Structures are given as structure tokens and as C-alpha cells.
Short mmCIF file of C-alpha atoms in Angstrom, two decimals:
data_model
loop_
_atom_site.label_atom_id
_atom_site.label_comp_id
_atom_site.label_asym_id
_atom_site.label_seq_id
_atom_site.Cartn_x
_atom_site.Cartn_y
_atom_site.Cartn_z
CA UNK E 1 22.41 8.61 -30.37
CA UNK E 2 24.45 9.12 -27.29
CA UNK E 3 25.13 7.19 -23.83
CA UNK E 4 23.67 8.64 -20.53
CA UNK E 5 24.44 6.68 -17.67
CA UNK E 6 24.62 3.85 -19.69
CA UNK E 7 21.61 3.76 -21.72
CA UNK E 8 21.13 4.65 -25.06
CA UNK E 9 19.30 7.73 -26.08
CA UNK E 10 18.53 10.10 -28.74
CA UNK E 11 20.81 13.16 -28.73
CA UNK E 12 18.83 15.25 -31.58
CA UNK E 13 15.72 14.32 -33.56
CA UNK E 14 14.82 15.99 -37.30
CA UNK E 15 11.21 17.01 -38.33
CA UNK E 16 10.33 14.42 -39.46
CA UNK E 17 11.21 12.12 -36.23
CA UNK E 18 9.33 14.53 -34.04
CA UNK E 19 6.42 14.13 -36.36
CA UNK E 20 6.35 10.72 -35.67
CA UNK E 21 6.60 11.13 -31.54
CA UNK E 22 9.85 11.25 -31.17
CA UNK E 23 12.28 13.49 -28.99
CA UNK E 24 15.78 14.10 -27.76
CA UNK E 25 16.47 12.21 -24.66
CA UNK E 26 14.41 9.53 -25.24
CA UNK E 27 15.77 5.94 -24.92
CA UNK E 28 16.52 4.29 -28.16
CA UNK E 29 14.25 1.23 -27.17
CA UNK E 30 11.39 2.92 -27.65
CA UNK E 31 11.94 5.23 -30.29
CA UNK E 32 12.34 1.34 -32.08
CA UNK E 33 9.81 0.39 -30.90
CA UNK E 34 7.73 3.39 -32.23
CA UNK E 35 9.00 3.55 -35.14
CA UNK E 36 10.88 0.04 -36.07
CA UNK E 37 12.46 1.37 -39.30
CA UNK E 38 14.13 4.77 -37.88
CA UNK E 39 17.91 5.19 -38.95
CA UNK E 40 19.89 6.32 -36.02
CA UNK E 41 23.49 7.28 -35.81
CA UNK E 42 25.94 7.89 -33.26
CA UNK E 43 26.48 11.37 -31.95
CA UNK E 44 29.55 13.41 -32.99
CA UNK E 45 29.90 16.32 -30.34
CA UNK E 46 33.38 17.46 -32.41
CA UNK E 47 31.95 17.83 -35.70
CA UNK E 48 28.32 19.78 -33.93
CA UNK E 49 31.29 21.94 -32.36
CA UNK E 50 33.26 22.32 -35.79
CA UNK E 51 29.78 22.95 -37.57
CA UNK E 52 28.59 25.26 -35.11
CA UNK E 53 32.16 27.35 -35.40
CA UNK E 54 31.80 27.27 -38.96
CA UNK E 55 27.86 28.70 -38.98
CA UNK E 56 29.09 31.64 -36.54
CA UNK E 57 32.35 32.44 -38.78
CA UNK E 58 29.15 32.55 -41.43
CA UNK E 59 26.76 34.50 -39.55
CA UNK E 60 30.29 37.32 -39.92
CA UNK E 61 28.00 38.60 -42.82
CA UNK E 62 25.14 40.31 -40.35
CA UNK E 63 26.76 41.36 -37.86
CA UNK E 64 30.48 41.40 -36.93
CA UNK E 65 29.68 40.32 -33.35
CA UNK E 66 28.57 36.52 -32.85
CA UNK E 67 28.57 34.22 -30.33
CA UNK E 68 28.21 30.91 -29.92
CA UNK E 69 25.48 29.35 -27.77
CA UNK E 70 26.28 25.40 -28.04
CA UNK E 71 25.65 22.43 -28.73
CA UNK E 72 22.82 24.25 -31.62
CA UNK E 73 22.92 27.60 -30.85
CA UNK E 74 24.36 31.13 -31.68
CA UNK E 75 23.81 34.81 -30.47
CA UNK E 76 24.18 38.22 -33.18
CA UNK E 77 24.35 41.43 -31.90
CA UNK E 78 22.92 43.30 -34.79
CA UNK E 79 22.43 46.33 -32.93
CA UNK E 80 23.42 49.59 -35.55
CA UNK E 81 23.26 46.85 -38.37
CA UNK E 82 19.40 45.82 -38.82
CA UNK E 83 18.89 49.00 -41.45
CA UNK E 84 21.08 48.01 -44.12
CA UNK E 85 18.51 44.95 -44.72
CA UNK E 86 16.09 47.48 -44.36
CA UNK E 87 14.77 46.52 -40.87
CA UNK E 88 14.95 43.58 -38.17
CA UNK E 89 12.14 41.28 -39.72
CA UNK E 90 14.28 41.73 -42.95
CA UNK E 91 17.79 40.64 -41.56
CA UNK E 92 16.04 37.37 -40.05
CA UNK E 93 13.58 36.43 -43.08
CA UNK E 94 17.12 37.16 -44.73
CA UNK E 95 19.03 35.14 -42.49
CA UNK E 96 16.60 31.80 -42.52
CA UNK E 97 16.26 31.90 -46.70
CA UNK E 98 19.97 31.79 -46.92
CA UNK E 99 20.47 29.05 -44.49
CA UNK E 100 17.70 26.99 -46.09
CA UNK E 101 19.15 27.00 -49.38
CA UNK E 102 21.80 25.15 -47.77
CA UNK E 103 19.56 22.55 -45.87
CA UNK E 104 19.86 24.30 -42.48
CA UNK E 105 16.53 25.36 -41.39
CA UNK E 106 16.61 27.41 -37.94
CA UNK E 107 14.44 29.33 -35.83
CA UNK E 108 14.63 33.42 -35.02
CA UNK E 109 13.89 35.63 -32.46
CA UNK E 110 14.99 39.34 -32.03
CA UNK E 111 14.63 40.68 -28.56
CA UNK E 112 16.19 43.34 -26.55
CA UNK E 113 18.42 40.95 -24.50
CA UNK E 114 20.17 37.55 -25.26
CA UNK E 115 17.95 36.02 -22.78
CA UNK E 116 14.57 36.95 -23.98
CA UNK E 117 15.73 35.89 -28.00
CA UNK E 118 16.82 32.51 -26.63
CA UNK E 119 13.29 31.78 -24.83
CA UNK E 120 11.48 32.91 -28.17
CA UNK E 121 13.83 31.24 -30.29
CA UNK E 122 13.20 28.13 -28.50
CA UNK E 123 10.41 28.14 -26.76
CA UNK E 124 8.30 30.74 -28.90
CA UNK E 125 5.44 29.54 -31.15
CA UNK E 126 6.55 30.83 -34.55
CA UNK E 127 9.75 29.85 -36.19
CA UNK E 128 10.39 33.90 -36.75
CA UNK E 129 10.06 36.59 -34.15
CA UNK E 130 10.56 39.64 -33.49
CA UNK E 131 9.97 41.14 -30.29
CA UNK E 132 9.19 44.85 -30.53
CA UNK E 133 10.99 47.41 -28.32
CA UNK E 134 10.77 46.36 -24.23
CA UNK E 135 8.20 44.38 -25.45
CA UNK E 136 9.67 40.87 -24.92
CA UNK E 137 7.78 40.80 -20.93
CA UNK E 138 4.23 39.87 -23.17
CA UNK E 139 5.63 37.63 -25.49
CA UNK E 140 7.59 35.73 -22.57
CA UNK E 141 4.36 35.15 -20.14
CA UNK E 142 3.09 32.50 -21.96
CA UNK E 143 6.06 30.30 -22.09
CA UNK E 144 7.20 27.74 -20.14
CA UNK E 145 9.62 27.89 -17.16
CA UNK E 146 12.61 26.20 -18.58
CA UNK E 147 12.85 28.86 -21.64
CA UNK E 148 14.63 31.35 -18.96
CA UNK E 149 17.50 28.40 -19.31
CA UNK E 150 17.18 27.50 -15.81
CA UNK E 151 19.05 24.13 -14.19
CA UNK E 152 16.77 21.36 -15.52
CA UNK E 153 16.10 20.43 -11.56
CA UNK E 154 14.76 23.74 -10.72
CA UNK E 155 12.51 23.74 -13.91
CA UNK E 156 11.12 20.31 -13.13
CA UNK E 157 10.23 21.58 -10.10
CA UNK E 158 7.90 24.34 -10.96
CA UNK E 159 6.19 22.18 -13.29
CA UNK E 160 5.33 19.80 -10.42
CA UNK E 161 4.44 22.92 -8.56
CA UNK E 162 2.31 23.63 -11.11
CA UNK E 163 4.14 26.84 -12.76
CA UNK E 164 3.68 26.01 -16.04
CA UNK E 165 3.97 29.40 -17.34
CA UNK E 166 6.41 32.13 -16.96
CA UNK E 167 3.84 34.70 -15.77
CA UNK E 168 2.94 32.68 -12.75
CA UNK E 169 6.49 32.47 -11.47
CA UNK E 170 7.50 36.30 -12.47
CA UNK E 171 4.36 37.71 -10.40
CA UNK E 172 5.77 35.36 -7.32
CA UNK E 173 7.88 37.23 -4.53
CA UNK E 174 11.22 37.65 -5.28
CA UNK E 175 12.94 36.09 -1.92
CA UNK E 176 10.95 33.26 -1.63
CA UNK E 177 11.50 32.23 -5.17
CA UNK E 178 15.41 32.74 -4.73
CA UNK E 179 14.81 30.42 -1.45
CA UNK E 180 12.74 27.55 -3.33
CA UNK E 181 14.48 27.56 -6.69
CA UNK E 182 18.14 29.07 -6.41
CA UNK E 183 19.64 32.77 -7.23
CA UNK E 184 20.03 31.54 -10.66
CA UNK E 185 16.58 31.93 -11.36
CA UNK E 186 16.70 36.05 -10.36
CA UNK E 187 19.23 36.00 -12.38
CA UNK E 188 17.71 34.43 -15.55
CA UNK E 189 14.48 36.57 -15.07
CA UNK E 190 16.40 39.82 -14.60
CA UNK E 191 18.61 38.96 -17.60
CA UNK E 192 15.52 38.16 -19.83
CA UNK E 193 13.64 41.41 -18.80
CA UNK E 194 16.81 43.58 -19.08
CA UNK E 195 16.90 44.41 -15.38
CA UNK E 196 20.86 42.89 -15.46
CA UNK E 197 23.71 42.57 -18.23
CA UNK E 198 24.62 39.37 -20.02
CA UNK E 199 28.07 38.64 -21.06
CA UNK E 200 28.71 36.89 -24.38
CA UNK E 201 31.90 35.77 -25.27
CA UNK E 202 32.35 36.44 -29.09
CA UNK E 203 33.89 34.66 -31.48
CA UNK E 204 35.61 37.63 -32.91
CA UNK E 205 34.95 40.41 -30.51
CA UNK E 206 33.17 43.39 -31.18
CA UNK E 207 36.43 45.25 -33.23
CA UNK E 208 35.64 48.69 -33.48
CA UNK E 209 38.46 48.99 -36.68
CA UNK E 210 36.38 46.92 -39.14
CA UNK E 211 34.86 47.11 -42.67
CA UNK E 212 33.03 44.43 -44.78
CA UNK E 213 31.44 44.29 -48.23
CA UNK E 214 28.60 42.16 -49.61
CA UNK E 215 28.30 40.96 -53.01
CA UNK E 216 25.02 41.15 -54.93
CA UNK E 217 26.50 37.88 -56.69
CA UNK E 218 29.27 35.54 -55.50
CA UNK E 219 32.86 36.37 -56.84
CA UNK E 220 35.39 34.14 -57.93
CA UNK E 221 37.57 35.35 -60.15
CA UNK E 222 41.26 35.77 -59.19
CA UNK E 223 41.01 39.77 -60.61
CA UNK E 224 37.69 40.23 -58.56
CA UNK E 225 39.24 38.93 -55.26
CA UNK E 226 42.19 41.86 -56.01
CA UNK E 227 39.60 44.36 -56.97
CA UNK E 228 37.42 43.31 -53.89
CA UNK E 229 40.81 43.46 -51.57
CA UNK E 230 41.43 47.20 -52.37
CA UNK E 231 37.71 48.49 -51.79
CA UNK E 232 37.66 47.08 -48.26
CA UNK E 233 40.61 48.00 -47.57
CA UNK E 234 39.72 51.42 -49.00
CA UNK E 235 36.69 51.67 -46.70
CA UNK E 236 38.83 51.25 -43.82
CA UNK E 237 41.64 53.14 -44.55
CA UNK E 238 39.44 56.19 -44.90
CA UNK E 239 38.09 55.68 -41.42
CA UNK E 240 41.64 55.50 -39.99
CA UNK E 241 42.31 58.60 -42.12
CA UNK E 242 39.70 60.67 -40.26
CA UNK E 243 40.69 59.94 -36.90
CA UNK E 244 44.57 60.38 -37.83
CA UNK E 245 45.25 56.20 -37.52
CA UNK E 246 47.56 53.88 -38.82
CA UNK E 247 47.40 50.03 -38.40
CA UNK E 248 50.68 46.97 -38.60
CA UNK E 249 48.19 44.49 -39.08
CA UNK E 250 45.40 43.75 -41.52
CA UNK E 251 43.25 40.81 -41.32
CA UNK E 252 40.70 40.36 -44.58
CA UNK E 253 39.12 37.16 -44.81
CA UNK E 254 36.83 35.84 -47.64
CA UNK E 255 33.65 33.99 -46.96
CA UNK E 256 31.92 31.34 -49.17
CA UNK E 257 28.82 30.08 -49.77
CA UNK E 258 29.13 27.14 -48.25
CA UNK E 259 29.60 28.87 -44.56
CA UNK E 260 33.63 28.51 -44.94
CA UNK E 261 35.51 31.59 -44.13
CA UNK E 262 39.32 32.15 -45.58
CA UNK E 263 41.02 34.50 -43.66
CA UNK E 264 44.54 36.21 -44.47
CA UNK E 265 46.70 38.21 -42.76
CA UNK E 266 49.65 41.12 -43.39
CA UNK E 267 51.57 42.84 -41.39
CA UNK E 268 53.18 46.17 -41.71
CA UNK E 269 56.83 47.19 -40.44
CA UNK E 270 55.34 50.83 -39.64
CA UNK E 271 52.11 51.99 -39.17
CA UNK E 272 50.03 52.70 -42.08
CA UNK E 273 46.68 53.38 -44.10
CA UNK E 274 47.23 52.99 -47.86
CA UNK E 275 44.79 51.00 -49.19
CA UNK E 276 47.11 50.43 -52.22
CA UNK E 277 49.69 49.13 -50.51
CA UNK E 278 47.81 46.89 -48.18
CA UNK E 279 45.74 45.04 -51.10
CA UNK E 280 49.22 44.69 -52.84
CA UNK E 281 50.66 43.12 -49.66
CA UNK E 282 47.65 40.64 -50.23
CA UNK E 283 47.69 40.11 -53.79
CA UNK E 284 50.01 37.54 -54.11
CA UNK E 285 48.72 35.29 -51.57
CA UNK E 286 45.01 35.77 -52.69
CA UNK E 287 45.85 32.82 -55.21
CA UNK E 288 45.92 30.41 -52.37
CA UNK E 289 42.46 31.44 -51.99
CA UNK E 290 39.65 28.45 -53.07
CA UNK E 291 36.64 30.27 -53.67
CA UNK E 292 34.53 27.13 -53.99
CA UNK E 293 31.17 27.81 -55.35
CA UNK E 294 31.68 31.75 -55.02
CA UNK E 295 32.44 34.60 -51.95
CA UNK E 296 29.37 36.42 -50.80
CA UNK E 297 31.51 38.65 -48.08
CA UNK E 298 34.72 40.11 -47.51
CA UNK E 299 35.92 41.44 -44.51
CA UNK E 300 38.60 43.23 -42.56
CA UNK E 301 39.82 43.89 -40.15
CA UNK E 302 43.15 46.19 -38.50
CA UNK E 303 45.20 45.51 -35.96
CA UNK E 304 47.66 47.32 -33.60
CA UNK E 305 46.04 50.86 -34.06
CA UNK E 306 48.43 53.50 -33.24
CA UNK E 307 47.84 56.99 -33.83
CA UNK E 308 49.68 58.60 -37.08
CA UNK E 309 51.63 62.03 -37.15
CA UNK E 310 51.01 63.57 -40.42
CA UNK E 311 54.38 64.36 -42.61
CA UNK E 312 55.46 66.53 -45.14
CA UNK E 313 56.07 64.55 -48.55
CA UNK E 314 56.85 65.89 -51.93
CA UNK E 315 54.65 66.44 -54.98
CA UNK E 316 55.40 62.65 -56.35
CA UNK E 317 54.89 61.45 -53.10
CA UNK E 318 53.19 58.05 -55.08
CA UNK E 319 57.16 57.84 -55.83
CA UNK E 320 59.01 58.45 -53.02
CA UNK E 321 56.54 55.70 -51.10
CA UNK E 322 57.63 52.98 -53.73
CA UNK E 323 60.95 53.46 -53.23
CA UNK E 324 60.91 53.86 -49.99
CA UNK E 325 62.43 51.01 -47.13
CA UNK E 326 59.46 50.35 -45.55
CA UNK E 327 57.45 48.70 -48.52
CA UNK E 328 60.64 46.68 -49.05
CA UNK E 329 60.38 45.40 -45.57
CA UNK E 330 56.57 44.78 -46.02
CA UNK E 331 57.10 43.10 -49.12
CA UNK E 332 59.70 41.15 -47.73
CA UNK E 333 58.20 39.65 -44.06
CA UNK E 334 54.99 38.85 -45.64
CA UNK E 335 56.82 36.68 -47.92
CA UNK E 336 59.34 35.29 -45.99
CA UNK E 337 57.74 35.51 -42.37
CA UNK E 338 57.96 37.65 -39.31
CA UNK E 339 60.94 35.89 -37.75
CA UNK E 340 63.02 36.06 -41.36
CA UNK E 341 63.64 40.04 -41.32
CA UNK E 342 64.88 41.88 -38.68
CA UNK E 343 67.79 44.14 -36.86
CA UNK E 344 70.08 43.78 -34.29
CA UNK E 345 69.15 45.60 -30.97
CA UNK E 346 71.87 45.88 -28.70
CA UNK E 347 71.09 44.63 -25.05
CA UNK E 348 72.82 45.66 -21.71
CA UNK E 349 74.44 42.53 -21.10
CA UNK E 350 78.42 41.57 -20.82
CA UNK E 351 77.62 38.30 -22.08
CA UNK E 352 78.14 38.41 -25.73
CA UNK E 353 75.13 35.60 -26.42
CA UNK E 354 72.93 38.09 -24.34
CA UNK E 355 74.02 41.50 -25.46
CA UNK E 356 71.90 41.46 -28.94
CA UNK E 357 68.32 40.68 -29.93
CA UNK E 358 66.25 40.43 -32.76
CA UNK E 359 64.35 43.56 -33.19
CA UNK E 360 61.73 45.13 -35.94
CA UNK E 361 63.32 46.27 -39.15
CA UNK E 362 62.31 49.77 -38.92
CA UNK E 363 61.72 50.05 -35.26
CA UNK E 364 62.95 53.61 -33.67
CA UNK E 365 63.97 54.83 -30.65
CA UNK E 366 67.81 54.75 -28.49
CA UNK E 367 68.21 51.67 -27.36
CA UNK E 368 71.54 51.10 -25.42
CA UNK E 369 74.49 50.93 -27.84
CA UNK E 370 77.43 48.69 -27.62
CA UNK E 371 80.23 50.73 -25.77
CA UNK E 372 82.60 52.02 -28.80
CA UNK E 373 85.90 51.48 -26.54
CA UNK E 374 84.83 47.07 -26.85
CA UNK E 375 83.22 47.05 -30.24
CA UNK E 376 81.56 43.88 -31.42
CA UNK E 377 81.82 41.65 -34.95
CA UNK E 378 79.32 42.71 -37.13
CA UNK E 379 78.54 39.01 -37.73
CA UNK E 380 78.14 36.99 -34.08
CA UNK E 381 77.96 33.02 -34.95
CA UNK E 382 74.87 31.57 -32.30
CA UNK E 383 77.44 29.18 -31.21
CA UNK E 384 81.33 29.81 -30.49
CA UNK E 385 83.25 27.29 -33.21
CA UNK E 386 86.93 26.00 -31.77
CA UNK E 387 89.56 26.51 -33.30
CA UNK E 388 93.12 24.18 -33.98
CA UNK E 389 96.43 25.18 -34.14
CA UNK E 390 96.81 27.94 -31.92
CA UNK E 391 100.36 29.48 -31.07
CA UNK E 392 100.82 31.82 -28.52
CA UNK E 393 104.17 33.28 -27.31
CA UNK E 394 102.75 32.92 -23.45
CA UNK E 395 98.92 31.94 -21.95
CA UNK E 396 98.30 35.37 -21.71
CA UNK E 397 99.45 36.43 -25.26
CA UNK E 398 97.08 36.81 -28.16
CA UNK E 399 97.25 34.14 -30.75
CA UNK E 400 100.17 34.60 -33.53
CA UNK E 401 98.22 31.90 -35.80
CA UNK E 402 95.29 29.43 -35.73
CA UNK E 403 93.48 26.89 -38.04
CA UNK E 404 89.63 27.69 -38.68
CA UNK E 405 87.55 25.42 -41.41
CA UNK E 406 91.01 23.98 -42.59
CA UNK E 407 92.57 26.76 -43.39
CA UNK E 408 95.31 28.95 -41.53
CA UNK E 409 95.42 32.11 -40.39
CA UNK E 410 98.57 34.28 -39.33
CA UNK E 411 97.93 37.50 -37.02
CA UNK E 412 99.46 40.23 -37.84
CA UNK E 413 97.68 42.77 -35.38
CA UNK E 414 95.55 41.95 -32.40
CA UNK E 415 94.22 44.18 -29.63
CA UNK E 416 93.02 42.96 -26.23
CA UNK E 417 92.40 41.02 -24.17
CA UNK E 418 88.64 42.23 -22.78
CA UNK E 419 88.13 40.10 -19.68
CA UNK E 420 84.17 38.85 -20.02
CA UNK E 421 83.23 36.66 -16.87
CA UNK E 422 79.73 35.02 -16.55
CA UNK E 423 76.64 37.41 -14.92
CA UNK E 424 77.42 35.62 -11.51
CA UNK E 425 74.25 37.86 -10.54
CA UNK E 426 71.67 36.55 -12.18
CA UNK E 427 71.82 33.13 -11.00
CA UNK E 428 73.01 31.58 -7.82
CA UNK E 429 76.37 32.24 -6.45
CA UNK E 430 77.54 28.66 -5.91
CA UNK E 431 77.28 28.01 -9.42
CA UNK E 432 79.38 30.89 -10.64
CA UNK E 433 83.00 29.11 -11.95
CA UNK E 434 86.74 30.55 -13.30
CA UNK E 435 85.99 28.15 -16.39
CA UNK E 436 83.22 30.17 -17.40
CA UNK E 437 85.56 33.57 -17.77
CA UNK E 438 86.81 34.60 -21.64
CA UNK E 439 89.67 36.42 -22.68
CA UNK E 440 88.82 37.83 -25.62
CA UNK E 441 90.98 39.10 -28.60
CA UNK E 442 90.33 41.63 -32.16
CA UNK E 443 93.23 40.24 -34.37
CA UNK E 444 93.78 40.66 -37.85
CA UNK E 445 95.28 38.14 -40.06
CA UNK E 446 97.72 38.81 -43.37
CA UNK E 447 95.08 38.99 -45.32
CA UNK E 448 92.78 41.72 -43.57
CA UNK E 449 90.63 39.67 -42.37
CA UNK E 450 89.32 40.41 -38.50
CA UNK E 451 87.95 38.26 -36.01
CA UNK E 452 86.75 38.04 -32.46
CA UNK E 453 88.17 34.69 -30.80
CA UNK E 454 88.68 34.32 -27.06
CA UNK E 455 90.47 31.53 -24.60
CA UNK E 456 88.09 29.82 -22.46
CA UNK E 457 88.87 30.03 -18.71
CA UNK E 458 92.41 30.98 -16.75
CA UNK E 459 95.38 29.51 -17.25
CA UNK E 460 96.59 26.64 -15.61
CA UNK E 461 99.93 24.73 -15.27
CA UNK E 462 99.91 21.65 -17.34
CA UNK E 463 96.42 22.40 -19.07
CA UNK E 464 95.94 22.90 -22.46
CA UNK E 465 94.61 26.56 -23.31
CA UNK E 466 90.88 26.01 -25.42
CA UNK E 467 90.57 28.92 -28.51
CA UNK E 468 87.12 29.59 -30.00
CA UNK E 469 86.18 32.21 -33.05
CA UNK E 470 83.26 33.96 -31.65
CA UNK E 471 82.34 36.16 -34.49
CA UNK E 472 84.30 38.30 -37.79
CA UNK E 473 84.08 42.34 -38.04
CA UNK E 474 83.76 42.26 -41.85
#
């Protein structure tokens, strides 16, 4: 039940309940009063939406292109698909068997355009049809009006006019009809005949780098999900082989019976299409995987598709890949996370906070380098830390000794100072201040140690000078 304009009414009715007279949008007093024992419950839009996601994630396993139509509704594109059931008819007797072993019984309709299979779907008199080609104009004639999912106003209007079927209103003239019942209405008709396109808006869109396998009998095993892993990802990698691809992303996910798909995902530090070394990326986190009562499908799919130069590798070239870096890195981010392993990139930036960002492992190309006459510390703390104890023979002098973490550190060499003021630029001008400018320092304690500490702003009578350790070269 649901509340429209504050009455009570029926939101959806089973067979049984329209057996007995009854039908959505009818007022709950006199579906009681029809039937005095019917059980009613309140309407949950979120969990029709979360079931309705979870049927089209489902659907994945005829056709790789679904959309949902809600609140009960979904559209396949199972154009280029239909022959591996063996034909159309085949796919939707298919379809319906499979959903009514799980208590979800549905009706069909293939047509050449969305807006013809919705009309026979809901309007049509069988629970399975299938239009032949540019054949859908015959089967549409004898519906009603409201199956070309017109505004309920303008189909309540025909039927008063007495159009009660869709032939009368197609053989009307095409201006006054667009006068007396909207533009929507053209529109409808010419998407239903195929005279005009119809977006959907997929789920997944159509991905043209995709591969999926279905199982004969539901898998389970932790050793079948491996095997399965590496024969997708075989099937796709020899696709991206033949048009001279690579991939950084891989996206398989495993579907159960119960309509629930499991999706995982890998990424790659360069591009690549070795099926072994994909499924071993996803072997160890295919033990996370609940299988439930068994996967029927596995698919996947590849992501940030970049063409591939071909290389010259030696005879154990199974060898030389293991131990190369870039399974390392793999190995590595997948476990840890994308945001755990990268490389510094220098930045063009005098600010030292600014002049470095994270950057992919194994990225190449020249980014701008650091100037080698004002090198930086190999190790650059995120935040400045102060430091106690500082001598200096005058303000302008480097430090002769400082405390840092409670313990004390006598220069024996420093070099400097490099004068870094704030990018007064980049902001606005009234803001820009003298306390903002750093002196900095490379010193080098008895030890050997080296560090990168600056004083914070210029001098001033009768201040005291502020020291911070920015950073350590080794």
C-alpha cells in the first residue's frame, strides 16, 4: 500500500489479487471490502529500487547492456547476442524459466525498438513475445493507447474520445494529434515504430572491451573461481592482443544464483594483456568471494585501453616478466591500495610543500626536475617540526648546533642560505607578508648526518629567530 493525496491505495497487486478484482491504484477500502481477508503491506520504494538494481546486475548474463525501466521494469539490448541461445524465442523462454525458479515470474517481448517491447511486454496478450523483424506496427494496432507510455492525462483522454486502440490514433493526422494530445505523443509513436532513436541509460554501458563465460553448472569451489579467473581473462586478453591493446584496469565480477553479482577489481602500473598475470593479481582476493548457492557467470571487463608497442624480449621471457618491477608494483598496490605506492614527481613550484607530488610508480616521461644548483632532502616531512636550542654566531648565520627529538646536533658544514618567499602570485597581493619568507640552510652535523632546516621570516631587533627541520638528505 502507498499514500496518494492522502488516501490509501494499492501500489502493486499479485495474481492472485487480480484474480479476485483487484488492481494497483485502487483505494484500500474497497479492496477490504472485496476481499475482507486480503494481507496488505506497506510499500517499500528503496528495496523495489535495490531489487530492481540487483535483477539488472542479473540480467549481465544475456546481454552486457541493461537498463533499468523502474519501478518493475528493465530493457536488454541483445542485439549480436540472441544466437548463442540459439535464437530470440530461446533467450526469453530462457530468461523467464530462470527467473521462475526463483519466484519471479515476468513478462517478454522482443521488438525492434525499446518502445514497441515495452507496449508488448505490458500491454501485449501473451506473457512471451516476439515481434518479428519491422513487424511490431501489427502487433501494436490492437493495443491500447497508454502502452506507447504516454502522460496518463493524454491517455485518458483518447479513451473518452473513444481511441481505444492504437490503430485509430496512428491513422489520425499528425498535427492535429500533436495539437490535441501534446508532442510527446509523436514522439512515443515515432519511437515505437522506429521512425526516431531512444536513449537508454545503462547500468553498465555498452563496453566494447568485455568477455563473459557461462557455466553449464554453478561453481563454487575456491580452485574453480581461479581456474574460471584465467579463462576470462584469457578470452580478453586475446582480443586486446589482436588489435595491439593493453589495459591498467580489470574489472571481473562473479554472479550468483540468487541475482547477486560480486565484482572485483585490479589495477595495473603499466599497460598490459597477460592473462596470467591478471588472474594472479585476483587470486588472492577471490577468497573474499561468497559464492552462496553457486556462480552461473563470470565477467570482465578492461579499463583504460591504451594501445601497446610490441618489444623485443629474450627467449625466457616467462622469466624476465617475473622478475621484472612492474609485477612487483602490481602485486604491491593491489594489496596495499592505490594511494600506498607511488614516486615523487617534481613540480615547478618554489614552495617546498608544492614542489613534489605523488605520482605512478612506473609512470614515464620528463617531468621538470628539481634545479641541481638547490637540491632537495630526499625525505620532505608534510609538516616543518621546530627545533630548540639553536646557536647562531649572527641572525644571518647558519646554525652551529640545535636540539631535534631530544637530542643535539653540532654543524660542522652548512651551505646556504636559499631565500624561499611565499608565491605572492597566486593569491592576492594584500595578503602576501615578510613572515612568510624562509632562509633555508644544508648543514651537516659531526656525525654525517644532513638536514634541510630554515629560519622563519627576517630578522628583527629584539625578536627571537624561529628554526624548523624541513626535511634530511639521507
Amino acid at each position: 500500500m502507498e499514500t496518494v493525496k492522502g488516501a490509501r491505495r494499492l501500489a502493486a497487486v499479485d495474481r492472485a489479487g487480480r484474480a479476485l478484482g483487484l488492481f494497483a491504484g485502487q483505494k484500500a477500502t474497497d479492496a477490504l471490502a472485496l476481499v475482507p481477508n486480503l494481507v496488505m503491506a506497506d510499500a517499500d520504494p528503496a528495496a523495489d529500487a535495490a531489487a530492481l538494481t540487483a535483477l539488472v546486475d542479473w540480467s549481465v548474463r544475456f546481454s552486457p547492456a541493461v537498463a533499468a525501466d523502474p519501478p518493475d521494469g528493465l530493457f536488454l539490448d541483445i542485439g549480436g547476442v540472441a544466437h548463442l541461445w540459439g535464437g530470440e524465442a530461446e533467450l526469453v523462454a530462457d530468461y523467464r524459466a530462470r527467473l521462475a525458479r526463483s519466484g519471479l515470474f515476468v513478462r517478454c517481448a522482443v521488438a525492434d525498438t525499446p518502445g514497441a517491447a515495452w507496449a508488448l511486454a505490458h500491454y501485449g496478450m501473451k506473457a512471451e513475445i516476439v515481434a518479428p523483424p519491422n513487424g511490431q506496427a501489427d502487433l501494436l494496432a490492437a493495443l491500447p493507447p497508454a502502452a506507447l507510455r504516454l502522460e496518463p492525462e493524454a491517455a485518458a483522454q483518447m479513451e473518452r474520445l473513444g481511441l481505444r486502440r492504437l490503430s485509430q490514433v496512428l491513422g489520425l493526422p499528425r498535427a492535429p494529434l500533436a495539437r490535441r494530445f501534446g508532442q510527446q505523443t509523436l514522439t512515443r509513436i515515432d519511437q515505437a515504430m522506429g521512425r526516431a532513436e531512444e536513449a537508454l541509460t545503462f547500468r553498465r554501458p555498452p563496453h566494447p572491451w568485455f568477455a563473459r563465460l557461462a557455466f553449464f553448472e554453478p561453481i563454487s569451489v575456491l580452485e574453480d573461481l581461479q581456474r574460471v579467473a584465467f579463462d576470462v581473462a584469457a578470452r580478453l586478453c586475446e582480443r586486446l592482443e589482436r588489435e595491439g591493446r593493453g589495459a591498467r584496469r580489470f574489472r571481473i565480477a562473479f554472479h550468483r544464483l540468487d541475482g547477486r553479482a560480486l565484482p572485483l577489481e585490479v589495477g595495473l602500473a603499466v599497460a598490459a594483456r597477460d592473462p596470467a598475470r591478471i588472474a594472479a593479481l585476483f587470486k588472492p582476493k577471490l577468497e573474499t568471494i561468497d559464492p552462496g548457492f553457486g556462480i552461473e557467470v563470470v565477467t570482465l571487463e578492461a579499463g583504460e585501453v591504451e594501445p601497446v608497442r610490441g618489444r623485443q624480449v629474450r627467449l625466457d621471457a616467462e622469466a624476465e616478466a617475473a622478475q621484472g618491477l612492474a609485477p612487483l608494483v602490481d602485486r604491491l598496490t593491489n594489496r596495499l591500495g592505490e594511494g600506498r605506492v607511488w614516486k615523487a614527481v617534481p613540480v615547478e613550484s618554489h614552495v617546498p610543500e608544492l614542489s613534489v607530488r605523488p605520482g605512478a610508480p612506473l609512470a614515464t616521461g620528463a617531468p621538470q626536475a628539481w634545479t641541481p644548483e638547490a637540491p632537495r632532502p630526499l625525505r620532505l616531512f608534510r609538516r616543518p617540526e621546530p627545533l630548540d636550542l639553536v646557536m647562531a654566531l649572527t641572525p644571518d648565520d647558519p646554525p652551529r648546533q640545535f636540539q631535534w627529538r631530544k637530542r643535539l646536533h653540532r654543524i660542522a658544514r652548512a651551505e646556504g642560505p636559499e631565500r624561499i618567499a611565499e608565491e605572492w602570485w597566486r593569491g592576492e597581493i594584500d595578503a602576501t607578508s615578510t613572515a612568510h619568507i624562509r632562509d633555508y640552510y644544508r648543514v651537516e652535523d659531526q656525525d654525517g648526518a644532513r638536514f634541510w632546516v630554515f629560519r622563519e621570516g627576517l630578522y628583527q631587533d629584539g625578536a627571537e629567530a624561529r628554526w624548523w627541520l624541513h626535511g634530511v638528505f639521507g
